[in-house]
CSV table of C-alpha atoms in Angstrom, one decimal:
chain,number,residue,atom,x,y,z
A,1,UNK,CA,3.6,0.7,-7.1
A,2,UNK,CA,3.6,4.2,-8.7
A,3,UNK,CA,3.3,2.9,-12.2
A,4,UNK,CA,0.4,0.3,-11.3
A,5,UNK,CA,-1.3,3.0,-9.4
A,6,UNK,CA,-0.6,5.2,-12.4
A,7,UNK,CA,0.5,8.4,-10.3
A,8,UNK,CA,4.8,8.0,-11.8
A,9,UNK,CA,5.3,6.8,-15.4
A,10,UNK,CA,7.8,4.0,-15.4
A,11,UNK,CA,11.2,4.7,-16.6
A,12,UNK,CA,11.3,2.0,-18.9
A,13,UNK,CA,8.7,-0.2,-20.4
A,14,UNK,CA,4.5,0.6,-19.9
A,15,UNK,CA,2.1,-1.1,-17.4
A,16,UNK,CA,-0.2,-3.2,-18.7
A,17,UNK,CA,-3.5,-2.7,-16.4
A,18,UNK,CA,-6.0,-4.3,-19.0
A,19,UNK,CA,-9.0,-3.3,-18.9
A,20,UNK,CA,-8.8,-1.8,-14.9
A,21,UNK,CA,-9.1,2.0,-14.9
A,22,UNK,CA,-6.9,3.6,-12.1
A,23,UNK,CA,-9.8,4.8,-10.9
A,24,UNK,CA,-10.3,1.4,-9.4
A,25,UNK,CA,-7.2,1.3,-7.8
A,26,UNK,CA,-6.0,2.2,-4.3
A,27,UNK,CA,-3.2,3.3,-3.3
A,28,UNK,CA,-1.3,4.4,0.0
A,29,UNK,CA,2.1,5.4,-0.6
A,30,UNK,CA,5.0,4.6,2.1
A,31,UNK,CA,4.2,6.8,5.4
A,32,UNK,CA,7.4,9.2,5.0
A,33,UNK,CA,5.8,10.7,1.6
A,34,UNK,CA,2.5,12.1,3.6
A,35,UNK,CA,2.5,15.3,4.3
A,36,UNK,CA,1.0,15.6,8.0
A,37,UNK,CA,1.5,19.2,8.6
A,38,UNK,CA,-0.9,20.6,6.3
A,39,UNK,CA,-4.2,21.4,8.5
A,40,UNK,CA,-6.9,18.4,7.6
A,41,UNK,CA,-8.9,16.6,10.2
A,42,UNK,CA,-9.6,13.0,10.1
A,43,UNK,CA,-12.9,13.3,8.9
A,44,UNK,CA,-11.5,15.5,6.0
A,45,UNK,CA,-8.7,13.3,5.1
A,46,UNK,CA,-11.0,9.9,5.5
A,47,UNK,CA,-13.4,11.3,2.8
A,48,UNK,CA,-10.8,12.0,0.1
A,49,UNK,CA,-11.2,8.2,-0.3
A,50,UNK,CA,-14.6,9.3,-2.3
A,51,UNK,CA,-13.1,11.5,-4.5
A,52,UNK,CA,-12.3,8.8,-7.2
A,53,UNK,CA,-16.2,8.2,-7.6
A,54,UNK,CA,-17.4,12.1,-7.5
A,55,UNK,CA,-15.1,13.8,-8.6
A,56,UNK,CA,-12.9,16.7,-6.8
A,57,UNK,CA,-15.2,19.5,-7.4
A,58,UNK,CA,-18.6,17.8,-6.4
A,59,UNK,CA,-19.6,18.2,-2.6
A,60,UNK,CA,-19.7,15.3,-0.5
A,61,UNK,CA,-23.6,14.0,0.5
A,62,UNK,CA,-24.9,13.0,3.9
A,63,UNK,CA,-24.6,9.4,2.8
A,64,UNK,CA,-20.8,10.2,2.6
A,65,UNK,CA,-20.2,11.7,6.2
A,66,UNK,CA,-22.1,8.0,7.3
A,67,UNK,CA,-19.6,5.9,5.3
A,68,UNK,CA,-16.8,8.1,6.8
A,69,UNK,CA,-18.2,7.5,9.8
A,70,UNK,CA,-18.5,3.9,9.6
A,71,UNK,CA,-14.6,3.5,7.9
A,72,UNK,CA,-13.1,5.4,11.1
A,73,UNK,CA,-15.5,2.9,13.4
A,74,UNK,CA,-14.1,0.1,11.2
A,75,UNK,CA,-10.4,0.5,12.1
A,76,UNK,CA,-11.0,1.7,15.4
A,77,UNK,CA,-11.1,5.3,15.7
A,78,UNK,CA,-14.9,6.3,16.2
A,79,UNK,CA,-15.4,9.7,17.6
A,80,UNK,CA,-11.9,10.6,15.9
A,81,UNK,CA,-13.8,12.7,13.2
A,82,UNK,CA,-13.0,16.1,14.0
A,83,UNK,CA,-9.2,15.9,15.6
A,84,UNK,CA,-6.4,16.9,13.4
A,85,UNK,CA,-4.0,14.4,11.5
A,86,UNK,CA,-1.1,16.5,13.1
A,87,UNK,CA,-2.3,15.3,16.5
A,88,UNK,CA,-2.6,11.7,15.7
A,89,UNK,CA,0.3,8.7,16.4
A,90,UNK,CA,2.1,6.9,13.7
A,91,UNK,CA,-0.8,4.0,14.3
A,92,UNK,CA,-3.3,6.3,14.5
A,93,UNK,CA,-2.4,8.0,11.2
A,94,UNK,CA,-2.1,4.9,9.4
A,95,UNK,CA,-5.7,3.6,10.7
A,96,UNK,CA,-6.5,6.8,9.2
A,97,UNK,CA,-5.4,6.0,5.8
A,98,UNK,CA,-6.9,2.2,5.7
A,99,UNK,CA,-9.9,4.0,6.6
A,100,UNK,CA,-9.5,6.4,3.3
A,101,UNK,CA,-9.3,3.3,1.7
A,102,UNK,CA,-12.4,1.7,2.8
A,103,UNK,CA,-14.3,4.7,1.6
A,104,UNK,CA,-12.7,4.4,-2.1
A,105,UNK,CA,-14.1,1.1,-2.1
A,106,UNK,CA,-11.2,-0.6,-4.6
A,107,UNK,CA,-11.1,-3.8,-6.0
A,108,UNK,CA,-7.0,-3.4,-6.4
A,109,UNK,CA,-5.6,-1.8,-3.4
A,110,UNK,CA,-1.5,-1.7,-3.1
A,111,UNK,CA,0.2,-0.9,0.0
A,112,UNK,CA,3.6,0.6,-0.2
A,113,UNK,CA,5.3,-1.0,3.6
A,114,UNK,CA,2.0,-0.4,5.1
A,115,UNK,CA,3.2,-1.4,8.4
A,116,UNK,CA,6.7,0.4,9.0
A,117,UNK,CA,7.0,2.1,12.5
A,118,UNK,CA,3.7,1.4,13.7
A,119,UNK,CA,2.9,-0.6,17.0
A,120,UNK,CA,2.1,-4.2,17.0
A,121,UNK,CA,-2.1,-3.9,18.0
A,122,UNK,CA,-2.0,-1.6,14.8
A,123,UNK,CA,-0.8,-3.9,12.7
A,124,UNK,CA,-2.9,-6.7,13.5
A,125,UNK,CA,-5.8,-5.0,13.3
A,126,UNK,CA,-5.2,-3.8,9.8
A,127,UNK,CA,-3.6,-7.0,8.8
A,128,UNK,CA,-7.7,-8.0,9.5
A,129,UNK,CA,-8.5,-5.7,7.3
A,130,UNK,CA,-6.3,-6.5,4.3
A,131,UNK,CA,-8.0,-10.4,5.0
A,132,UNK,CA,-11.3,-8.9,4.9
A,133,UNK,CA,-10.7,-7.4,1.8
A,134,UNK,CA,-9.0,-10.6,0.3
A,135,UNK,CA,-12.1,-12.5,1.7
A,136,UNK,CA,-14.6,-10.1,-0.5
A,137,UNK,CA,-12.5,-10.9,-3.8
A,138,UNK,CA,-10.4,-7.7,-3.9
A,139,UNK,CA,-6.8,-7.8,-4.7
A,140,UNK,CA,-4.2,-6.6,-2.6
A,141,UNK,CA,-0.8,-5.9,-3.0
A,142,UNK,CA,1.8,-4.9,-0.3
A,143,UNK,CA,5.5,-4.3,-0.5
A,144,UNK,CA,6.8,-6.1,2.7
A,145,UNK,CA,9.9,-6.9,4.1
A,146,UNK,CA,8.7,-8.9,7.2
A,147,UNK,CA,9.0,-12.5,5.9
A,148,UNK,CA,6.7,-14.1,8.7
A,149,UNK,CA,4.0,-11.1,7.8
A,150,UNK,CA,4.3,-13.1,4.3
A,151,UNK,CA,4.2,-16.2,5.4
A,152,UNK,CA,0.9,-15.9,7.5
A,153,UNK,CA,-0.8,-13.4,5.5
A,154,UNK,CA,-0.2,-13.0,1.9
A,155,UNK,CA,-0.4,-16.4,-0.2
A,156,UNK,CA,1.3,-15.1,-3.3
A,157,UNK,CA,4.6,-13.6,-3.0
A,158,UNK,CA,7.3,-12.3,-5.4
A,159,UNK,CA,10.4,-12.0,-4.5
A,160,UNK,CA,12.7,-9.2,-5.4
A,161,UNK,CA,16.4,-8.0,-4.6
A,162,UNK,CA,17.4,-5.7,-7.5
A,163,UNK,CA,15.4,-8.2,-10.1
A,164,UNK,CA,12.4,-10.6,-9.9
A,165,UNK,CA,14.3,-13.7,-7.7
A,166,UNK,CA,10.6,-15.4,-7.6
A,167,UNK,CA,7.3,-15.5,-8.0
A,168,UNK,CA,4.4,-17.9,-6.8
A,169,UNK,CA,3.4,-20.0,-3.7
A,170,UNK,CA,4.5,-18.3,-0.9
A,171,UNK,CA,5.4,-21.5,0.5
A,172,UNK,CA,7.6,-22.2,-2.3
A,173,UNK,CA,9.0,-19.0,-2.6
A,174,UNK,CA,10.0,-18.3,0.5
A,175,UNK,CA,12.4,-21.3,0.3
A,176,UNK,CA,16.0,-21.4,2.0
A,177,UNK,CA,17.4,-21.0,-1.5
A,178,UNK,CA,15.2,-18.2,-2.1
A,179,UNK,CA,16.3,-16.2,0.3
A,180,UNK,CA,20.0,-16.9,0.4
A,181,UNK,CA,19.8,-15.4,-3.7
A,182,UNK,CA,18.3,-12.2,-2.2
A,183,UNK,CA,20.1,-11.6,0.8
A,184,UNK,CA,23.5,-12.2,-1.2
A,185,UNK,CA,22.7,-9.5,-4.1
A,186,UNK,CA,21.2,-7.3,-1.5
A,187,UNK,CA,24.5,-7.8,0.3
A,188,UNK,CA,26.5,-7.2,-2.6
A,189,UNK,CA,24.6,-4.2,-4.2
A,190,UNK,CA,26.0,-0.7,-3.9
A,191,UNK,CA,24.2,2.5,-4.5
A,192,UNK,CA,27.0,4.1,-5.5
A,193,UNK,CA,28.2,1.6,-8.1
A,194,UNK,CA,29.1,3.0,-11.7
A,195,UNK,CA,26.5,2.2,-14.4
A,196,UNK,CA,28.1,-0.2,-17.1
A,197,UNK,CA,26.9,-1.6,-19.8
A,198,UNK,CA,27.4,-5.7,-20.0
A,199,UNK,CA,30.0,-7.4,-22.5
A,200,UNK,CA,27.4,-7.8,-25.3
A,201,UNK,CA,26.4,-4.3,-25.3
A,202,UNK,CA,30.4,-3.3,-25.5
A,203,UNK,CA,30.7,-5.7,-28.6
């Protein structure tokens, strides 16, 4: 998610984005890489989301505040504005960062386990949100681990455990087969297994 969003270099290979500038591109990283202590209020953190169109040195308008305004009503937390992310609940937080989203206005947005320790009325109500933005053409790409989340949300899935297992209908690859591959070399993977280099390599 790194690579496509183009904040990590990939270790091996390049990311082909065509002709999409990561300027485009959203991107909210899992929840435990957010720093929450440092002193921001909502409003502040909600309008970093126009940053990719102005620039970081040029001061946010009037008609910015009113978008920032409208994000935070859009997910639920009107009036929020002034009350410090340090304050806020897990939910709360992450309504925060959908709204940051709204205000950079993506057309590719990826969400890294958008939905991890958060309460169930959160994550409905931004699961409407991600189908909002599906409905105005946008792409969206979430890494998920909740297969019924999959099933009823996201019509494209690809299916990894270590490697690419597969990729296409969601339907089809959510299968029975599908998901007896991945749970067996998830099973069966261990972090702390030696790198080796396969037979051909030794030869």
């Amino acid at each position: 998610m790194k690579a496509i969003a183009g904040t990590m270099k990939p270790a091996q290979g390049r990311v082909d984005r065509g002709r999409l500038a990561t300027r485009t591109i959203g991107y909210l990283p899992q929840a435990a890489e957010i720093d929450r202590s440092f002193p921001l209020s909502v409003a502040d953190t909600v309008s970093m989301g126009a940053w990719h169109s102005i620039g970081p040195f040029r001061s946010l308008t009037r008609n910015h505040a009113r978008l920032t305004g409208e994000a935070l009503s859009t997910v639920g937390l009107e009036g929020f504005e002034g009350r410090s992310v340090g304050s806020l609940s897990s939910g709360q937080f992450q309504r925060v960062l959908f709204a940051r989203l709204l205000l950079q206005d993506a057309s590719v947005i990826l969400l890294d386990e958008p939905f991890t320790a958060i309460d169930a009325r959160t994550t409905r109500d931004l699961l409407e949100l991600v189908r909002a933005w599906h409905g105005q053409g946008r792409t969206v790409i979430a890494v998920l681990h909740d297969m019924e989340q999959v099933r009823q949300h996201f019509p494209q899935t690809l299916l990894m455990a270590r490697e690419a297992i597969a990729w296409g209908e969601t339907s089809q690859v959510l299968s029975a087969a599908n998901l007896r591959k991945a749970r067996n070399m998830a099973e069966y993977w261990s972090p702390d297994a030696l790198l080796c280099d396969s037979e051909d390599e030794r030869s």
